[in-house]
mmCIF file of C-alpha atoms in Angstrom:
data_model
loop_
_atom_site.group_PDB
_atom_site.id
_atom_site.type_symbol
_atom_site.label_atom_id
_atom_site.label_comp_id
_atom_site.label_asym_id
_atom_site.label_seq_id
_atom_site.Cartn_x
_atom_site.Cartn_y
_atom_site.Cartn_z
ATOM 1 C CA MET A 1 -0.446 -33.078 -14.909
ATOM 2 C CA VAL A 2 -0.930 -30.135 -17.256
ATOM 3 C CA PRO A 3 0.909 -26.968 -16.172
ATOM 4 C CA PRO A 4 -1.308 -23.948 -15.467
ATOM 5 C CA ARG A 5 -2.099 -21.831 -18.485
ATOM 6 C CA PRO A 6 -0.164 -18.571 -18.581
ATOM 7 C CA ASP A 7 -2.298 -15.532 -17.804
ATOM 8 C CA ALA A 8 -2.168 -12.216 -15.962
ATOM 9 C CA GLY A 9 -3.466 -13.763 -12.746
ATOM 10 C CA ARG A 10 -0.691 -16.330 -12.720
ATOM 11 C CA ALA A 11 1.895 -13.618 -13.408
ATOM 12 C CA HIS A 12 0.563 -11.576 -10.482
ATOM 13 C CA ALA A 13 0.531 -14.606 -8.191
ATOM 14 C CA ILE A 14 4.108 -15.549 -8.995
ATOM 15 C CA ALA A 15 5.315 -11.958 -8.604
ATOM 16 C CA ARG A 16 3.476 -11.658 -5.282
ATOM 17 C CA ASP A 17 5.064 -14.889 -4.030
ATOM 18 C CA TRP A 18 8.487 -13.626 -5.056
ATOM 19 C CA PHE A 19 7.907 -10.318 -3.296
ATOM 20 C CA LEU A 20 6.797 -12.059 -0.097
ATOM 21 C CA ALA A 21 9.886 -14.274 -0.246
ATOM 22 C CA GLY A 22 12.101 -11.190 -0.542
ATOM 23 C CA ARG A 23 13.035 -11.917 -4.136
ATOM 24 C CA ARG A 24 13.527 -8.993 -6.489
ATOM 25 C CA ILE A 25 10.914 -8.985 -9.225
ATOM 26 C CA ASP A 26 12.711 -8.994 -12.541
ATOM 27 C CA MET A 27 10.348 -8.728 -15.488
ATOM 28 C CA ARG A 28 12.531 -10.927 -17.724
ATOM 29 C CA ASP A 29 12.642 -13.684 -15.097
ATOM 30 C CA LEU A 30 8.915 -13.349 -14.469
ATOM 31 C CA ALA A 31 8.091 -13.630 -18.179
ATOM 32 C CA ALA A 32 10.218 -16.767 -18.396
ATOM 33 C CA GLU A 33 8.598 -18.263 -15.288
ATOM 34 C CA VAL A 34 5.095 -17.579 -16.614
ATOM 35 C CA GLY A 35 6.058 -18.840 -20.061
ATOM 36 C CA VAL A 36 5.320 -15.729 -22.116
ATOM 37 C CA SER A 37 7.290 -13.022 -23.866
ATOM 38 C CA ARG A 38 8.185 -9.817 -22.049
ATOM 39 C CA ALA A 39 5.860 -7.920 -24.402
ATOM 40 C CA THR A 40 2.938 -10.128 -23.391
ATOM 41 C CA LEU A 41 3.834 -9.767 -19.725
ATOM 42 C CA PHE A 42 3.893 -5.974 -20.080
ATOM 43 C CA ARG A 43 0.478 -6.014 -21.775
ATOM 44 C CA TRP A 44 -0.887 -8.062 -18.879
ATOM 45 C CA VAL A 45 0.677 -6.382 -15.843
ATOM 46 C CA GLY A 46 2.154 -3.081 -17.029
ATOM 47 C CA ASN A 47 5.674 -2.029 -16.193
ATOM 48 C CA ARG A 48 7.579 -3.071 -13.083
ATOM 49 C CA ASP A 49 6.376 -0.089 -11.014
ATOM 50 C CA GLN A 50 2.762 -0.832 -11.908
ATOM 51 C CA LEU A 51 3.184 -4.500 -11.025
ATOM 52 C CA LEU A 52 4.842 -3.645 -7.707
ATOM 53 C CA GLY A 53 2.019 -1.205 -7.000
ATOM 54 C CA GLU A 54 -0.547 -3.949 -7.598
ATOM 55 C CA ILE A 55 1.342 -6.354 -5.358
ATOM 56 C CA LEU A 56 1.726 -3.799 -2.573
ATOM 57 C CA TRP A 57 -1.937 -2.836 -2.771
ATOM 58 C CA SER A 58 -2.980 -6.509 -2.728
ATOM 59 C CA LEU A 59 -1.093 -6.789 0.570
ATOM 60 C CA ALA A 60 -2.124 -3.422 2.043
ATOM 61 C CA GLU A 61 -5.841 -3.362 1.312
ATOM 62 C CA PRO A 62 -6.758 -6.426 3.409
ATOM 63 C CA VAL A 63 -4.732 -5.035 6.331
ATOM 64 C CA PHE A 64 -6.596 -1.740 6.108
ATOM 65 C CA ASP A 65 -9.963 -3.471 5.774
ATOM 66 C CA ARG A 66 -9.316 -5.837 8.707
ATOM 67 C CA ARG A 67 -8.418 -2.942 10.988
ATOM 68 C CA TYR A 68 -11.381 -0.880 9.928
ATOM 69 C CA GLN A 69 -13.834 -3.777 10.218
ATOM 70 C CA ALA A 70 -12.551 -4.657 13.700
ATOM 71 C CA ARG A 71 -13.336 -1.139 14.863
ATOM 72 C CA ALA A 72 -14.373 -0.376 18.378
ATOM 73 C CA GLU A 73 -13.857 3.357 18.074
ATOM 74 C CA THR A 74 -15.788 5.995 16.136
ATOM 75 C CA GLY A 75 -15.039 9.389 14.657
ATOM 76 C CA ALA A 76 -11.540 10.804 15.052
ATOM 77 C CA ASP A 77 -10.533 7.894 17.290
ATOM 78 C CA LEU A 78 -11.525 5.396 14.586
ATOM 79 C CA VAL A 79 -9.595 7.199 11.853
ATOM 80 C CA ALA A 80 -6.512 7.589 14.070
ATOM 81 C CA ALA A 81 -6.658 3.971 15.261
ATOM 82 C CA THR A 82 -7.087 2.675 11.715
ATOM 83 C CA VAL A 83 -4.108 4.690 10.485
ATOM 84 C CA GLY A 84 -1.957 3.799 13.493
ATOM 85 C CA GLU A 85 -2.625 0.087 13.336
ATOM 86 C CA PHE A 86 -2.190 0.039 9.560
ATOM 87 C CA ALA A 87 1.183 1.787 9.952
ATOM 88 C CA ALA A 88 2.228 -0.647 12.704
ATOM 89 C CA THR A 89 1.318 -3.669 10.592
ATOM 90 C CA VAL A 90 3.092 -2.329 7.525
ATOM 91 C CA ASN A 91 6.169 -1.372 9.560
ATOM 92 C CA ALA A 92 6.378 -4.924 10.936
ATOM 93 C CA ASP A 93 6.086 -6.635 7.545
ATOM 94 C CA GLU A 94 9.492 -8.064 6.623
ATOM 95 C CA ALA A 95 8.870 -8.277 2.862
ATOM 96 C CA PHE A 96 7.771 -4.650 2.805
ATOM 97 C CA ARG A 97 10.712 -3.471 4.936
ATOM 98 C CA GLY A 98 13.081 -5.485 2.736
ATOM 99 C CA PHE A 99 11.745 -3.769 -0.371
ATOM 100 C CA LEU A 100 12.228 -0.374 1.281
ATOM 101 C CA ARG A 101 15.807 -1.290 2.245
ATOM 102 C CA THR A 102 16.884 -2.707 -1.094
ATOM 103 C CA GLU A 103 15.087 -0.312 -3.448
ATOM 104 C CA PRO A 104 14.275 2.850 -1.452
ATOM 105 C CA GLU A 105 13.842 5.236 -4.380
ATOM 106 C CA ARG A 106 11.650 2.829 -6.322
ATOM 107 C CA ALA A 107 9.668 1.996 -3.196
ATOM 108 C CA LEU A 108 8.895 5.645 -2.510
ATOM 109 C CA ARG A 109 7.997 6.225 -6.161
ATOM 110 C CA VAL A 110 5.660 3.226 -6.256
ATOM 111 C CA LEU A 111 4.127 3.918 -2.848
ATOM 112 C CA THR A 112 3.806 7.697 -2.829
ATOM 113 C CA THR A 113 3.320 8.785 -6.447
ATOM 114 C CA LYS A 114 0.897 7.954 -9.223
ATOM 115 C CA ALA A 115 3.499 5.539 -10.650
ATOM 116 C CA GLY A 116 2.239 2.681 -8.495
ATOM 117 C CA GLY A 117 -1.274 3.801 -7.646
ATOM 118 C CA VAL A 118 -0.946 2.770 -3.991
ATOM 119 C CA GLN A 119 -1.256 6.246 -2.528
ATOM 120 C CA GLN A 120 -4.330 7.134 -4.595
ATOM 121 C CA ARG A 121 -6.087 3.932 -3.550
ATOM 122 C CA THR A 122 -5.175 4.483 0.081
ATOM 123 C CA ILE A 123 -6.565 8.017 -0.070
ATOM 124 C CA ARG A 124 -9.818 6.760 -1.616
ATOM 125 C CA LYS A 125 -10.123 4.019 0.995
ATOM 126 C CA LEU A 126 -9.513 6.448 3.850
ATOM 127 C CA ALA A 127 -11.939 8.991 2.346
ATOM 128 C CA GLU A 128 -14.634 6.294 2.492
ATOM 129 C CA VAL A 129 -13.937 5.793 6.204
ATOM 130 C CA ILE A 130 -14.026 9.528 6.868
ATOM 131 C CA ASP A 131 -17.202 9.988 4.790
ATOM 132 C CA GLU A 132 -18.922 7.250 6.748
ATOM 133 C CA GLN A 133 -17.987 8.830 10.069
ATOM 134 C CA VAL A 134 -19.163 12.245 8.850
ATOM 135 C CA SER A 135 -22.494 10.809 7.646
ATOM 136 C CA LEU A 136 -22.967 9.119 11.039
ATOM 137 C CA GLY A 137 -22.373 12.445 12.756
ATOM 138 C CA LYS A 138 -19.259 11.086 14.512
ATOM 139 C CA LEU A 139 -16.731 13.390 12.844
ATOM 140 C CA THR A 140 -16.657 17.002 11.730
ATOM 141 C CA PRO A 141 -13.804 17.226 9.259
ATOM 142 C CA PRO A 142 -11.548 20.293 9.479
ATOM 143 C CA LEU A 143 -11.039 20.166 5.681
ATOM 144 C CA PRO A 144 -12.985 18.812 2.704
ATOM 145 C CA VAL A 145 -12.898 15.019 2.940
ATOM 146 C CA PRO A 146 -10.666 14.409 -0.133
ATOM 147 C CA ASP A 147 -8.116 16.930 1.156
ATOM 148 C CA LEU A 148 -8.302 15.520 4.664
ATOM 149 C CA ALA A 149 -7.813 11.952 3.436
ATOM 150 C CA TYR A 150 -4.790 13.069 1.419
ATOM 151 C CA LEU A 151 -3.287 14.867 4.416
ATOM 152 C CA VAL A 152 -3.866 11.917 6.752
ATOM 153 C CA VAL A 153 -2.235 9.525 4.273
ATOM 154 C CA ARG A 154 0.765 11.859 3.933
ATOM 155 C CA ILE A 155 1.078 11.987 7.732
ATOM 156 C CA ALA A 156 1.009 8.191 7.893
ATOM 157 C CA GLU A 157 3.607 7.948 5.127
ATOM 158 C CA SER A 158 5.873 10.299 7.068
ATOM 159 C CA PHE A 159 5.960 7.849 9.958
ATOM 160 C CA ILE A 160 6.034 4.658 7.879
ATOM 161 C CA TYR A 161 8.942 5.742 5.646
ATOM 162 C CA THR A 162 10.853 7.738 8.280
ATOM 163 C CA ASP A 163 13.943 5.585 7.902
ATOM 164 C CA ILE A 164 14.172 6.398 4.195
ATOM 165 C CA ILE A 165 13.149 10.052 4.463
ATOM 166 C CA THR A 166 15.140 11.197 7.519
ATOM 167 C CA GLY A 167 17.031 8.157 8.774
ATOM 168 C CA GLY A 168 14.844 7.955 11.890
ATOM 169 C CA GLN A 169 12.843 4.998 13.143
ATOM 170 C CA PRO A 170 9.364 4.322 11.725
ATOM 171 C CA ASP A 171 6.798 4.990 14.445
ATOM 172 C CA ALA A 172 3.160 4.014 14.021
ATOM 173 C CA GLY A 173 2.288 5.494 17.418
ATOM 174 C CA LYS A 174 3.355 8.920 16.219
ATOM 175 C CA ALA A 175 1.234 8.503 13.096
ATOM 176 C CA ARG A 176 -1.785 7.731 15.263
ATOM 177 C CA GLU A 177 -1.081 10.671 17.586
ATOM 178 C CA ALA A 178 -0.612 13.100 14.694
ATOM 179 C CA VAL A 179 -3.855 12.045 13.006
ATOM 180 C CA ALA A 180 -5.735 12.227 16.298
ATOM 181 C CA ALA A 181 -4.377 15.747 16.934
ATOM 182 C CA LEU A 182 -5.420 16.856 13.450
ATOM 183 C CA LEU A 183 -8.960 15.536 13.822
ATOM 184 C CA ARG A 184 -9.732 16.706 17.345
#
């Protein structure tokens, strides 16, 4: 049997599998596993933060979409429920929690700054949800939608990364309550 041809998709798949297994993603090891030079790997997937951002988004986006598509609520209740359930799912994910425990500074950089692109994508995704609810007449936003989406994401992050930020326990219920209070 012929081994799979090295390409960016294979590199992403291997890195994602390693992440899910709790293995640290080392770019040198990944290049060797894929069968390419580190320079080629970097051209394909970017630096380690960018690769981690892609992996984390590939895991987060389906969770967000599933929650939103399974909606029973509308308006502020929908936004709050989506955020709360997303936070609960993320908080319960062992690979994600392991990454936060073993590399807290990198995790926060990748997840909450432009370094990994996760936060920007989450804000865009949430802005789409808010825009839809506004266009349906189910929500009157207290701020412009982009600003509101940013604020809601920052609230959610506060309750997802509580253990790293303050040493407290992550609490998805508080994220949901805070977003609901903001939007009502």
